PDB file of C-alpha atoms in Angstrom:
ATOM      1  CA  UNK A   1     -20.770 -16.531  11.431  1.00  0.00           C
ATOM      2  CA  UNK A   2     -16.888 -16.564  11.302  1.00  0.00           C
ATOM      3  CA  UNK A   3     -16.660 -14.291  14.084  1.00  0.00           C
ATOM      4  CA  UNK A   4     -18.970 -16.628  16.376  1.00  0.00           C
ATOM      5  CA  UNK A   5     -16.577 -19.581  15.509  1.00  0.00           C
ATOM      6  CA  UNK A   6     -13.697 -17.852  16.072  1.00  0.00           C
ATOM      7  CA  UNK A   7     -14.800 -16.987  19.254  1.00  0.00           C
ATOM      8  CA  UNK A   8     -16.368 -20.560  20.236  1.00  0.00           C
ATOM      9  CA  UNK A   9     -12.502 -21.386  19.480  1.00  0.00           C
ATOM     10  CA  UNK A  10     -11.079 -19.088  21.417  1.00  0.00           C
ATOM     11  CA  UNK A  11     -13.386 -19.473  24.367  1.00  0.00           C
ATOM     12  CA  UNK A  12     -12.646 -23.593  23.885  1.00  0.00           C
ATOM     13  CA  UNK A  13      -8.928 -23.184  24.319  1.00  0.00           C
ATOM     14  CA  UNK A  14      -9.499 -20.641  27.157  1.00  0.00           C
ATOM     15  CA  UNK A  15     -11.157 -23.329  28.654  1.00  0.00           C
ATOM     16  CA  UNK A  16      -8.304 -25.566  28.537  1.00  0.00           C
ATOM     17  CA  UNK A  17      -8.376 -27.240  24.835  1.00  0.00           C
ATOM     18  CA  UNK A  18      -6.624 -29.850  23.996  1.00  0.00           C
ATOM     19  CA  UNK A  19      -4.376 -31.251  26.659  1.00  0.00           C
ATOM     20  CA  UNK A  20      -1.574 -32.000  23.730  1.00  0.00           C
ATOM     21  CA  UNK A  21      -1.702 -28.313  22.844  1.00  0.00           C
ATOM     22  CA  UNK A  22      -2.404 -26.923  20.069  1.00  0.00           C
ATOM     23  CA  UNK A  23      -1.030 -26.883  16.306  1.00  0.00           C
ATOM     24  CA  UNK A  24      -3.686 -26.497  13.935  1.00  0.00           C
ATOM     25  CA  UNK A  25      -7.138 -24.537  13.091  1.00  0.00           C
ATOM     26  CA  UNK A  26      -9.169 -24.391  10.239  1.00  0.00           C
ATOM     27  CA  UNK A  27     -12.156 -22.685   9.569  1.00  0.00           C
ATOM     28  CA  UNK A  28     -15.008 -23.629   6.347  1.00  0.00           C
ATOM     29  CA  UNK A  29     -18.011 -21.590   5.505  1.00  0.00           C
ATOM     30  CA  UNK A  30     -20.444 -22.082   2.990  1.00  0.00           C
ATOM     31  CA  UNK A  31     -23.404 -20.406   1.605  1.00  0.00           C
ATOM     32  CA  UNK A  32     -27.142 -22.453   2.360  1.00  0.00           C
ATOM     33  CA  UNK A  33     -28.261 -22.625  -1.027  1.00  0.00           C
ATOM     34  CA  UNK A  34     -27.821 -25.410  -3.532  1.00  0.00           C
ATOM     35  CA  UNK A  35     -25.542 -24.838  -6.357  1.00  0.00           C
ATOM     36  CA  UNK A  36     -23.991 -26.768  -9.417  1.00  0.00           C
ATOM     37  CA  UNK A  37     -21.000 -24.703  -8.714  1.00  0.00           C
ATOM     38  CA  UNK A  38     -20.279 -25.916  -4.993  1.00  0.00           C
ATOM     39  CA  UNK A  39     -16.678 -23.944  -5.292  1.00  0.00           C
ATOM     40  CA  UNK A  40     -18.557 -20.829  -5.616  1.00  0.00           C
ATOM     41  CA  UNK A  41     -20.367 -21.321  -2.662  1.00  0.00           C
ATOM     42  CA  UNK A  42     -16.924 -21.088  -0.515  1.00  0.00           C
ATOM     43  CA  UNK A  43     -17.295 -18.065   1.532  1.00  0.00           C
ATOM     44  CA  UNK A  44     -14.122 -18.718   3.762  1.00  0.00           C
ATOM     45  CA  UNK A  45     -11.976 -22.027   3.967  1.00  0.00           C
ATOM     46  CA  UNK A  46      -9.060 -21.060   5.454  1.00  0.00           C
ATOM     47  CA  UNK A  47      -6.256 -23.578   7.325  1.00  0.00           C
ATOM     48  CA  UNK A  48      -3.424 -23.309   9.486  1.00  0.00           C
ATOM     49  CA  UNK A  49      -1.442 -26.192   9.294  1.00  0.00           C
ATOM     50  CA  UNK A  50       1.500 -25.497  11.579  1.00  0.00           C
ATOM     51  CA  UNK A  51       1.745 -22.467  13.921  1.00  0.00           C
ATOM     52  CA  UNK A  52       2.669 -22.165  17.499  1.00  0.00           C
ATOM     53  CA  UNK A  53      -0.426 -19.662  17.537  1.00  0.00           C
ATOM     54  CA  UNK A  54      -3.188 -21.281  15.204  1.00  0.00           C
ATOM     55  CA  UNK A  55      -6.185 -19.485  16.562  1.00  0.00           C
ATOM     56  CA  UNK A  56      -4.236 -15.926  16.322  1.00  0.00           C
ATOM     57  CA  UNK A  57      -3.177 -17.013  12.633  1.00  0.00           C
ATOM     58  CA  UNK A  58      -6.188 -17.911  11.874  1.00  0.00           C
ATOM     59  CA  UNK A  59      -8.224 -14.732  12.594  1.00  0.00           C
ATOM     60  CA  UNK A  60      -5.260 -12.885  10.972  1.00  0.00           C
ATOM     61  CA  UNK A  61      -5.830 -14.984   7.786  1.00  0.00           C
ATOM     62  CA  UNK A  62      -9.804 -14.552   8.082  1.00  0.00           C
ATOM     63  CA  UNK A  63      -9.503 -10.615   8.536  1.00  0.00           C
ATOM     64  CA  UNK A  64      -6.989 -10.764   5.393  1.00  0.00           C
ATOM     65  CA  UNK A  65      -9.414 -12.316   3.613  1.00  0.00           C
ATOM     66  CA  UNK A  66     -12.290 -10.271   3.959  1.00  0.00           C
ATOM     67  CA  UNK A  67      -9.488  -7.186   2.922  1.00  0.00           C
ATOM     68  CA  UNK A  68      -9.249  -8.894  -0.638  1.00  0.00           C
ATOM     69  CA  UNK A  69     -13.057  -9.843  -0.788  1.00  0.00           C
ATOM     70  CA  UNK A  70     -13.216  -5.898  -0.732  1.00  0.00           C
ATOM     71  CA  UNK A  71     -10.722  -5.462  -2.914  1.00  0.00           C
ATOM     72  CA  UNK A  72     -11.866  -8.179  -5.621  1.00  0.00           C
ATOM     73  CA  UNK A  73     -15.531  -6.539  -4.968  1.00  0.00           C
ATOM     74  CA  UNK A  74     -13.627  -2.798  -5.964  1.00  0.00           C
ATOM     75  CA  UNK A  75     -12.401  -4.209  -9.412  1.00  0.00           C
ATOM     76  CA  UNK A  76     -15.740  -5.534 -10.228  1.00  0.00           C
ATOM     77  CA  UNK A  77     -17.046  -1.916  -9.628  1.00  0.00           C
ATOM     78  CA  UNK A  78     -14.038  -0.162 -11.276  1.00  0.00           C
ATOM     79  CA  UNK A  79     -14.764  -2.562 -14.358  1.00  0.00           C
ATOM     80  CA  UNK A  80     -18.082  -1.110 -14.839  1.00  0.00           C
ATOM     81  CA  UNK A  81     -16.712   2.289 -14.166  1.00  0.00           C
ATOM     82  CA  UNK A  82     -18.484   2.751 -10.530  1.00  0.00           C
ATOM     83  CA  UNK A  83     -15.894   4.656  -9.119  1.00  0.00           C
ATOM     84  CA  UNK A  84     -17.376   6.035  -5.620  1.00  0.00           C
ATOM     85  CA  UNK A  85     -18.814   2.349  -5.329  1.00  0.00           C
ATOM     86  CA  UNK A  86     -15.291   0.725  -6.152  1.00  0.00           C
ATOM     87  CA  UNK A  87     -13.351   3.618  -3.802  1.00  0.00           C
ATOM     88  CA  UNK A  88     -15.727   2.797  -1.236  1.00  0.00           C
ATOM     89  CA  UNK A  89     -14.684  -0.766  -1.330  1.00  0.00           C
ATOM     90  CA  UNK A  90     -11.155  -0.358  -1.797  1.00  0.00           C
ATOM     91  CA  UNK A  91     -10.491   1.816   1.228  1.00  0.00           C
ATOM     92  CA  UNK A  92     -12.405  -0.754   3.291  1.00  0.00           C
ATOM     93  CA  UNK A  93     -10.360  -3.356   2.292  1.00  0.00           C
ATOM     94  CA  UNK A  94      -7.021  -1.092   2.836  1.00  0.00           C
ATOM     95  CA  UNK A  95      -8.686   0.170   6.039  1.00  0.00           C
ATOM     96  CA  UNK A  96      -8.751  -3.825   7.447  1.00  0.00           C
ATOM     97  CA  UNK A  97      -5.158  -4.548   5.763  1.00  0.00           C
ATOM     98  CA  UNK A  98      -3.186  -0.935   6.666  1.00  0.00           C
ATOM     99  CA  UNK A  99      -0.020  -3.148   6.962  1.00  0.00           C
ATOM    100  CA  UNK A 100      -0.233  -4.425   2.955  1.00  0.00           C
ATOM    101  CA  UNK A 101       0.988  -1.474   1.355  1.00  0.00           C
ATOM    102  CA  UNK A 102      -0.619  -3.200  -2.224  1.00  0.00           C
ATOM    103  CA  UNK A 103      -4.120  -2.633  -1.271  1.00  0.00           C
ATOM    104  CA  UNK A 104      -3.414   1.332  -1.114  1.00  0.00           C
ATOM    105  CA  UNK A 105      -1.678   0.994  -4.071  1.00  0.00           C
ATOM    106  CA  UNK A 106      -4.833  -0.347  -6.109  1.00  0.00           C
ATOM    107  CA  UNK A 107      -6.848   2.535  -4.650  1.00  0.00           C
ATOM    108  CA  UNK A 108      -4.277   5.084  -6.432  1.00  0.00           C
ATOM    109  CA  UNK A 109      -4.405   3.062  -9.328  1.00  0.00           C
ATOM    110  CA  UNK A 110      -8.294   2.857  -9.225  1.00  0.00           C
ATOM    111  CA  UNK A 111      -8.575   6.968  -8.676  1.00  0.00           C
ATOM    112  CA  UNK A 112      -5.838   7.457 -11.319  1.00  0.00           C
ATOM    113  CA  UNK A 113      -7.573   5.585 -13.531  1.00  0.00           C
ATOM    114  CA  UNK A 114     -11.249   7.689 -12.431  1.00  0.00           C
ATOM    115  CA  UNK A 115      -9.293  10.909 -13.602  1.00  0.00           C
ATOM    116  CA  UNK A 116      -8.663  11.816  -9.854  1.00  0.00           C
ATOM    117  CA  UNK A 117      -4.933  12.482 -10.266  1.00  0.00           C
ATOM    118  CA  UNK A 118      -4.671  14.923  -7.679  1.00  0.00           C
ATOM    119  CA  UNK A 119      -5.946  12.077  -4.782  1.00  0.00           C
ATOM    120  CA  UNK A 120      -4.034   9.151  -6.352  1.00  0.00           C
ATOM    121  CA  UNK A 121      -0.618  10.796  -6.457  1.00  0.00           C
ATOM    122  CA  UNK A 122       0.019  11.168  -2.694  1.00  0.00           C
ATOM    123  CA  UNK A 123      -0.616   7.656  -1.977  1.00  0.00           C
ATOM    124  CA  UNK A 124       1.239   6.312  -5.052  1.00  0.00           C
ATOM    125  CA  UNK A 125       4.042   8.444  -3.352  1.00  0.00           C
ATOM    126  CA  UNK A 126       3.854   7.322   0.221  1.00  0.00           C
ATOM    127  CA  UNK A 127       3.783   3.521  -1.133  1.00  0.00           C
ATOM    128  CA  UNK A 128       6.706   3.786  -3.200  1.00  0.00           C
ATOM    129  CA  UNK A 129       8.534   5.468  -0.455  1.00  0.00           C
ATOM    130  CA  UNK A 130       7.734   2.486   2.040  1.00  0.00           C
ATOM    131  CA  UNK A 131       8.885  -0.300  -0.375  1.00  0.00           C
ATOM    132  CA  UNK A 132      11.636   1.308  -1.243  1.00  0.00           C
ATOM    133  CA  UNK A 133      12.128   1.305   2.595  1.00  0.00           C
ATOM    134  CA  UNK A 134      12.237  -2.443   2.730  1.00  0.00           C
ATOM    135  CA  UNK A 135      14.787  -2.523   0.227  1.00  0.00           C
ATOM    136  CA  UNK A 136      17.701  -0.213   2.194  1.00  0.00           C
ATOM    137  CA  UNK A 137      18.368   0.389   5.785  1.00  0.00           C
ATOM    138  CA  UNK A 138      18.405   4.124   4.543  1.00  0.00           C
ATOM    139  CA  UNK A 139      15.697   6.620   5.923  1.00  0.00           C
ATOM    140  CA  UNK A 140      13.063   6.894   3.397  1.00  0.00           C
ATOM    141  CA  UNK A 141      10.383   9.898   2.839  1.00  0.00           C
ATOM    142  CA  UNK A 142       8.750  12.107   0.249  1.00  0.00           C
ATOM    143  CA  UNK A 143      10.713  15.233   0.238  1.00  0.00           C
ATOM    144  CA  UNK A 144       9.420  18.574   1.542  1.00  0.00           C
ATOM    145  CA  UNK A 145      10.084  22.332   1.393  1.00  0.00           C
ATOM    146  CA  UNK A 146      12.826  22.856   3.804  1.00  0.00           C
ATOM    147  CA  UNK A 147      14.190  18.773   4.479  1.00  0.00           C
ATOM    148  CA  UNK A 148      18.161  18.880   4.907  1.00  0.00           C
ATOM    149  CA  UNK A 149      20.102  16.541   2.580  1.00  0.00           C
ATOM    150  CA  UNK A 150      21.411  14.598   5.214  1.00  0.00           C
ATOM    151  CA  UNK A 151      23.766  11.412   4.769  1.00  0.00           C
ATOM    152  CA  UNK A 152      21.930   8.037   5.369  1.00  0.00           C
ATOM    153  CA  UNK A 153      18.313   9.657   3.819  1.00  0.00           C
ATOM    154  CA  UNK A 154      16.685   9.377   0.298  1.00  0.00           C
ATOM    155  CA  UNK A 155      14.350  12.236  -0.377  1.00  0.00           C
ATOM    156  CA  UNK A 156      11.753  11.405  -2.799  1.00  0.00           C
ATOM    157  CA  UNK A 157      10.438  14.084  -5.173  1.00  0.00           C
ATOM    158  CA  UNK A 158       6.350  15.011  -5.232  1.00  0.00           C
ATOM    159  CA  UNK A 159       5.054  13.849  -8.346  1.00  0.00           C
ATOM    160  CA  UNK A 160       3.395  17.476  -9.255  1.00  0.00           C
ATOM    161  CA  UNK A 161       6.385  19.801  -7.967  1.00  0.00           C
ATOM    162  CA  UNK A 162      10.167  20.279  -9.119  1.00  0.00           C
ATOM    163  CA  UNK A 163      12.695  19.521  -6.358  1.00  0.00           C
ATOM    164  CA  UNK A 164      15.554  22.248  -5.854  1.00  0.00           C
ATOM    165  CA  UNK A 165      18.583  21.977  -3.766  1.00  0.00           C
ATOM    166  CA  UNK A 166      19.531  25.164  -2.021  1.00  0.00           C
ATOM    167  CA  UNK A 167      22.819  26.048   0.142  1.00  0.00           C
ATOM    168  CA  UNK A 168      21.520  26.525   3.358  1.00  0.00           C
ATOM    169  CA  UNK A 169      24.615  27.889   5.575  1.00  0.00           C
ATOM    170  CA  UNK A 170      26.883  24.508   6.265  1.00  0.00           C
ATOM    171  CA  UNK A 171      24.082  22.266   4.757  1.00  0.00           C
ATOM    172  CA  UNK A 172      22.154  22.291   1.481  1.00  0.00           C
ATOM    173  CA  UNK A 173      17.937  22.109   1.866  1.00  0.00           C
ATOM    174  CA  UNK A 174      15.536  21.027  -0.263  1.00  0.00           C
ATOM    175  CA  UNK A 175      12.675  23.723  -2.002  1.00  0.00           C
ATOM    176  CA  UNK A 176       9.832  22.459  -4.158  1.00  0.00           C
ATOM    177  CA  UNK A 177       8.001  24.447  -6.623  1.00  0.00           C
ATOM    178  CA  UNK A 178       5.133  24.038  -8.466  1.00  0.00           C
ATOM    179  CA  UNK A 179       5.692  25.374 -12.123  1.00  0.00           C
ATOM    180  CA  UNK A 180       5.084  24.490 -16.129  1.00  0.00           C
ATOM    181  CA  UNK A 181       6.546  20.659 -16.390  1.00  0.00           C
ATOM    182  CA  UNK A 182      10.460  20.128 -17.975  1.00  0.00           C
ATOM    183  CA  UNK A 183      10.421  17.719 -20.190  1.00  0.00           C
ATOM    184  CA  UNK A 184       7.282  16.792 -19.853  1.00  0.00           C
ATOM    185  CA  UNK A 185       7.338  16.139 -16.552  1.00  0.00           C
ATOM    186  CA  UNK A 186       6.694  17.410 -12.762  1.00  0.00           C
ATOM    187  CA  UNK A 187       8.846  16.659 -10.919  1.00  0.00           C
ATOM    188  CA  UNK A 188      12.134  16.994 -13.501  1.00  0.00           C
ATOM    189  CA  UNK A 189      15.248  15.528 -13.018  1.00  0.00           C
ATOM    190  CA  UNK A 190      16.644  18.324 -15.361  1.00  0.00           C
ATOM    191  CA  UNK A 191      15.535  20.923 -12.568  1.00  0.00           C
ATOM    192  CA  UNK A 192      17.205  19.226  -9.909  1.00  0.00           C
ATOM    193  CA  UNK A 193      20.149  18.730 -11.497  1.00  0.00           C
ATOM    194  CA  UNK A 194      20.560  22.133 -12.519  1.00  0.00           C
ATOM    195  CA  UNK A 195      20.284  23.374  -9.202  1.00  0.00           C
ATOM    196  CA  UNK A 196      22.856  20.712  -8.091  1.00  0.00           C
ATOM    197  CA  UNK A 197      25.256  22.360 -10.420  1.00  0.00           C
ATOM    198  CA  UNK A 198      24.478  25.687  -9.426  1.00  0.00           C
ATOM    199  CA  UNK A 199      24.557  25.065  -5.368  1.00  0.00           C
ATOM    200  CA  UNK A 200      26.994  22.306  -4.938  1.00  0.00           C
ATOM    201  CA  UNK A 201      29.284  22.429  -8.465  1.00  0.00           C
ATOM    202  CA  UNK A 202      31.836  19.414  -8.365  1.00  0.00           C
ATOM    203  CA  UNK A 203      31.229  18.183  -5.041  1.00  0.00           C
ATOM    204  CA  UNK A 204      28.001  16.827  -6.171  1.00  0.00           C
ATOM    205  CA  UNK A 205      27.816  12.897  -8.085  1.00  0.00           C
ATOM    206  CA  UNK A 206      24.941  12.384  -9.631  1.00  0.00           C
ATOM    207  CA  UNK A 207      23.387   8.740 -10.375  1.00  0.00           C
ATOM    208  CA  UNK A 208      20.851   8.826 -13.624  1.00  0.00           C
ATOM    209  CA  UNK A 209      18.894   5.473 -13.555  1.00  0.00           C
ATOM    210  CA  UNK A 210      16.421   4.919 -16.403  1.00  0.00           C
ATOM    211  CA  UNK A 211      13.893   2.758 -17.136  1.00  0.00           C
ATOM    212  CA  UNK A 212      10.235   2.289 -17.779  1.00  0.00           C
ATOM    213  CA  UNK A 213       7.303   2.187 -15.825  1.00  0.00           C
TER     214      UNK A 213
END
Protein backbone atom coordinates (compact mmCIF):
# COMPACT_ATOMS: atom_id res chain seq x y z
CA UNK A 1 0.00 0.00 0.00
CA UNK A 2 2.87 2.52 0.68
CA UNK A 3 4.39 1.84 -2.50
CA UNK A 4 0.99 2.61 -4.46
CA UNK A 5 0.85 6.02 -2.57
CA UNK A 6 4.11 6.83 -3.12
CA UNK A 7 3.68 6.38 -6.54
CA UNK A 8 0.08 8.15 -6.84
CA UNK A 9 2.45 11.05 -5.36
CA UNK A 10 4.92 10.89 -7.57
CA UNK A 11 2.78 10.47 -10.64
CA UNK A 12 0.61 13.72 -9.07
CA UNK A 13 3.62 15.98 -9.05
CA UNK A 14 4.73 14.60 -12.48
CA UNK A 15 1.62 15.83 -13.50
CA UNK A 16 2.26 19.24 -12.43
CA UNK A 17 1.30 19.35 -8.48
CA UNK A 18 0.92 22.10 -6.79
CA UNK A 19 1.50 25.29 -8.68
CA UNK A 20 3.26 26.84 -5.29
CA UNK A 21 5.67 23.91 -5.36
CA UNK A 22 6.24 21.71 -3.14
CA UNK A 23 7.50 21.54 0.66
CA UNK A 24 5.92 18.88 2.46
CA UNK A 25 4.71 15.01 2.30
CA UNK A 26 3.46 12.79 4.71
CA UNK A 27 2.42 9.45 4.51
CA UNK A 28 -0.14 7.36 7.43
CA UNK A 29 -0.97 3.73 7.31
CA UNK A 30 -2.96 1.80 9.50
CA UNK A 31 -3.97 -1.70 9.99
CA UNK A 32 -8.15 -2.49 9.23
CA UNK A 33 -8.90 -4.03 12.37
CA UNK A 34 -10.28 -2.48 15.51
CA UNK A 35 -8.04 -2.17 18.41
CA UNK A 36 -8.00 -0.64 22.03
CA UNK A 37 -4.44 0.05 21.28
CA UNK A 38 -4.93 2.40 18.11
CA UNK A 39 -0.92 3.28 18.43
CA UNK A 40 -0.22 -0.23 17.72
CA UNK A 41 -2.07 -0.25 14.74
CA UNK A 42 0.52 2.43 13.12
CA UNK A 43 2.14 0.62 10.37
CA UNK A 44 3.94 3.77 8.84
CA UNK A 45 3.32 7.56 9.75
CA UNK A 46 6.04 9.19 8.51
CA UNK A 47 6.34 13.31 7.73
CA UNK A 48 8.50 15.57 5.99
CA UNK A 49 8.07 18.84 7.16
CA UNK A 50 10.58 20.91 5.22
CA UNK A 51 12.65 19.58 2.27
CA UNK A 52 13.33 20.96 -1.10
CA UNK A 53 12.69 17.18 -2.19
CA UNK A 54 9.69 15.87 0.05
CA UNK A 55 8.58 13.02 -2.12
CA UNK A 56 12.41 11.72 -2.48
CA UNK A 57 12.69 12.16 1.47
CA UNK A 58 9.90 10.62 1.99
CA UNK A 59 10.46 7.25 0.24
CA UNK A 60 13.99 7.43 1.77
CA UNK A 61 12.35 7.66 5.25
CA UNK A 62 9.67 4.84 4.30
CA UNK A 63 12.49 2.39 2.94
CA UNK A 64 14.44 3.26 6.35
CA UNK A 65 11.71 2.29 8.09
CA UNK A 66 10.91 -0.94 6.85
CA UNK A 67 15.11 -1.57 7.50
CA UNK A 68 14.36 -1.19 11.36
CA UNK A 69 10.90 -3.05 11.19
CA UNK A 70 13.41 -5.92 10.16
CA UNK A 71 15.68 -5.21 12.50
CA UNK A 72 13.18 -4.78 15.60
CA UNK A 73 11.51 -8.15 14.05
CA UNK A 74 15.47 -9.82 14.36
CA UNK A 75 15.65 -8.98 18.19
CA UNK A 76 12.33 -10.45 18.82
CA UNK A 77 13.73 -13.69 17.17
CA UNK A 78 17.23 -13.42 18.76
CA UNK A 79 15.27 -13.05 22.20
CA UNK A 80 13.80 -16.37 21.83
CA UNK A 81 17.04 -17.69 20.55
CA UNK A 82 15.82 -18.17 16.70
CA UNK A 83 18.93 -17.43 15.25
CA UNK A 84 18.55 -18.41 11.35
CA UNK A 85 15.01 -16.66 11.76
CA UNK A 86 16.59 -13.45 13.45
CA UNK A 87 19.82 -13.57 10.77
CA UNK A 88 17.36 -13.83 8.16
CA UNK A 89 15.77 -10.67 9.27
CA UNK A 90 18.69 -8.78 10.12
CA UNK A 91 20.46 -9.04 6.79
CA UNK A 92 17.20 -7.91 5.16
CA UNK A 93 17.05 -5.02 7.04
CA UNK A 94 21.01 -4.28 6.45
CA UNK A 95 20.42 -5.37 2.83
CA UNK A 96 17.63 -2.21 2.44
CA UNK A 97 19.92 0.18 4.75
CA UNK A 98 23.74 -0.83 3.28
CA UNK A 99 24.60 2.88 3.99
CA UNK A 100 23.83 2.53 8.11
CA UNK A 101 26.80 0.81 9.10
CA UNK A 102 24.66 -0.01 12.73
CA UNK A 103 22.38 -2.43 11.18
CA UNK A 104 25.54 -4.73 10.16
CA UNK A 105 26.77 -4.17 13.33
CA UNK A 106 23.65 -5.85 15.16
CA UNK A 107 23.99 -8.79 12.77
CA UNK A 108 27.70 -9.40 14.23
CA UNK A 109 26.43 -8.86 17.48
CA UNK A 110 23.40 -11.23 16.87
CA UNK A 111 25.89 -14.16 15.31
CA UNK A 112 28.41 -13.45 18.11
CA UNK A 113 26.00 -13.87 20.44
CA UNK A 114 24.60 -17.45 18.35
CA UNK A 115 28.27 -18.77 18.97
CA UNK A 116 29.12 -17.96 15.24
CA UNK A 117 32.37 -16.11 16.01
CA UNK A 118 34.03 -16.94 12.97
CA UNK A 119 31.02 -14.97 10.70
CA UNK A 120 30.59 -12.09 13.19
CA UNK A 121 34.23 -11.05 13.38
CA UNK A 122 34.73 -9.86 9.77
CA UNK A 123 31.88 -7.60 9.85
CA UNK A 124 32.54 -6.29 13.39
CA UNK A 125 35.95 -5.49 11.64
CA UNK A 126 34.85 -3.84 8.46
CA UNK A 127 32.35 -1.58 10.67
CA UNK A 128 34.82 -0.42 13.01
CA UNK A 129 37.14 0.34 10.23
CA UNK A 130 34.41 2.61 8.45
CA UNK A 131 33.55 4.66 11.61
CA UNK A 132 36.72 5.08 12.44
CA UNK A 133 36.86 6.47 8.83
CA UNK A 134 34.44 9.22 9.63
CA UNK A 135 36.43 10.25 12.41
CA UNK A 136 40.02 11.07 10.38
CA UNK A 137 40.71 12.07 6.88
CA UNK A 138 43.29 9.12 7.17
CA UNK A 139 42.86 5.97 4.85
CA UNK A 140 41.23 3.36 6.83
CA UNK A 141 41.27 -0.67 6.25
CA UNK A 142 41.68 -4.00 7.97
CA UNK A 143 45.22 -4.93 7.50
CA UNK A 144 46.41 -7.77 5.25
CA UNK A 145 49.41 -10.03 4.57
CA UNK A 146 51.66 -7.94 2.52
CA UNK A 147 49.92 -3.99 3.06
CA UNK A 148 52.92 -1.35 3.19
CA UNK A 149 52.94 0.93 6.27
CA UNK A 150 52.46 3.88 4.40
CA UNK A 151 52.12 7.54 5.94
CA UNK A 152 48.47 8.89 5.93
CA UNK A 153 46.95 4.95 6.50
CA UNK A 154 45.76 3.12 9.72
CA UNK A 155 45.97 -0.61 9.33
CA UNK A 156 43.62 -2.39 11.49
CA UNK A 157 44.57 -5.79 12.93
CA UNK A 158 42.15 -9.13 12.17
CA UNK A 159 40.59 -10.02 15.26
CA UNK A 160 41.83 -13.91 15.01
CA UNK A 161 45.52 -13.24 13.64
CA UNK A 162 48.72 -11.43 15.17
CA UNK A 163 49.94 -8.48 13.06
CA UNK A 164 53.85 -8.40 12.32
CA UNK A 165 55.80 -5.65 10.82
CA UNK A 166 58.52 -6.80 8.50
CA UNK A 167 61.43 -4.68 6.68
CA UNK A 168 60.59 -4.97 3.29
CA UNK A 169 63.68 -3.30 1.28
CA UNK A 170 63.07 0.75 1.76
CA UNK A 171 59.58 0.09 3.36
CA UNK A 172 58.36 -2.09 6.22
CA UNK A 173 55.08 -4.61 5.29
CA UNK A 174 52.69 -6.00 7.25
CA UNK A 175 52.46 -10.25 7.86
CA UNK A 176 49.63 -11.81 9.83
CA UNK A 177 49.74 -15.09 11.45
CA UNK A 178 47.44 -17.19 12.90
CA UNK A 179 48.96 -18.77 16.17
CA UNK A 180 48.15 -19.65 20.14
CA UNK A 181 46.70 -16.07 21.53
CA UNK A 182 49.36 -13.58 23.74
CA UNK A 183 47.85 -12.51 26.45
CA UNK A 184 44.88 -13.82 25.90
CA UNK A 185 44.29 -12.41 22.90
CA UNK A 186 44.44 -12.68 18.86
CA UNK A 187 45.43 -10.24 17.58
CA UNK A 188 48.25 -9.04 20.45
CA UNK A 189 49.56 -5.84 20.79
CA UNK A 190 52.60 -7.54 22.55
CA UNK A 191 53.34 -9.33 19.08
CA UNK A 192 53.30 -6.31 17.18
CA UNK A 193 55.25 -4.47 19.25
CA UNK A 194 57.88 -6.89 19.46
CA UNK A 195 58.31 -7.03 15.94
CA UNK A 196 58.39 -3.16 15.88
CA UNK A 197 61.40 -3.40 18.06
CA UNK A 198 62.98 -5.98 16.18
CA UNK A 199 62.39 -4.37 12.45
CA UNK A 200 62.34 -0.71 13.06
CA UNK A 201 64.33 -0.28 16.74
CA UNK A 202 64.22 3.54 17.74
CA UNK A 203 62.75 4.93 14.77
CA UNK A 204 59.51 3.47 15.72
CA UNK A 205 56.87 5.59 18.49
CA UNK A 206 54.48 3.65 19.69
CA UNK A 207 50.94 4.99 21.07
CA UNK A 208 49.30 2.38 23.80
CA UNK A 209 45.61 3.49 24.27
CA UNK A 210 43.57 1.48 26.79
CA UNK A 211 40.29 1.15 27.65
CA UNK A 212 37.30 -1.09 27.86
CA UNK A 213 34.93 -2.39 25.60
Amino acid sequence: LADRMLAALDAAQAAGGDLRGCQSAAILVVGGARTDEPWKARKLDLRIEDSPDPLSELRRLVRLQRAYNFMNRGDELAAEQKWDEAMDQYRRGAELAPEIEELRYWVAVTLFTAGREEQALPIFREVFAKNLQLATKMTVRVAQTGDRVLPGTILIAPGDQHMIIRRDGAWYSIILQRGPMVSNVASSADVLFASLAAEVGDKAIGILLTGMG
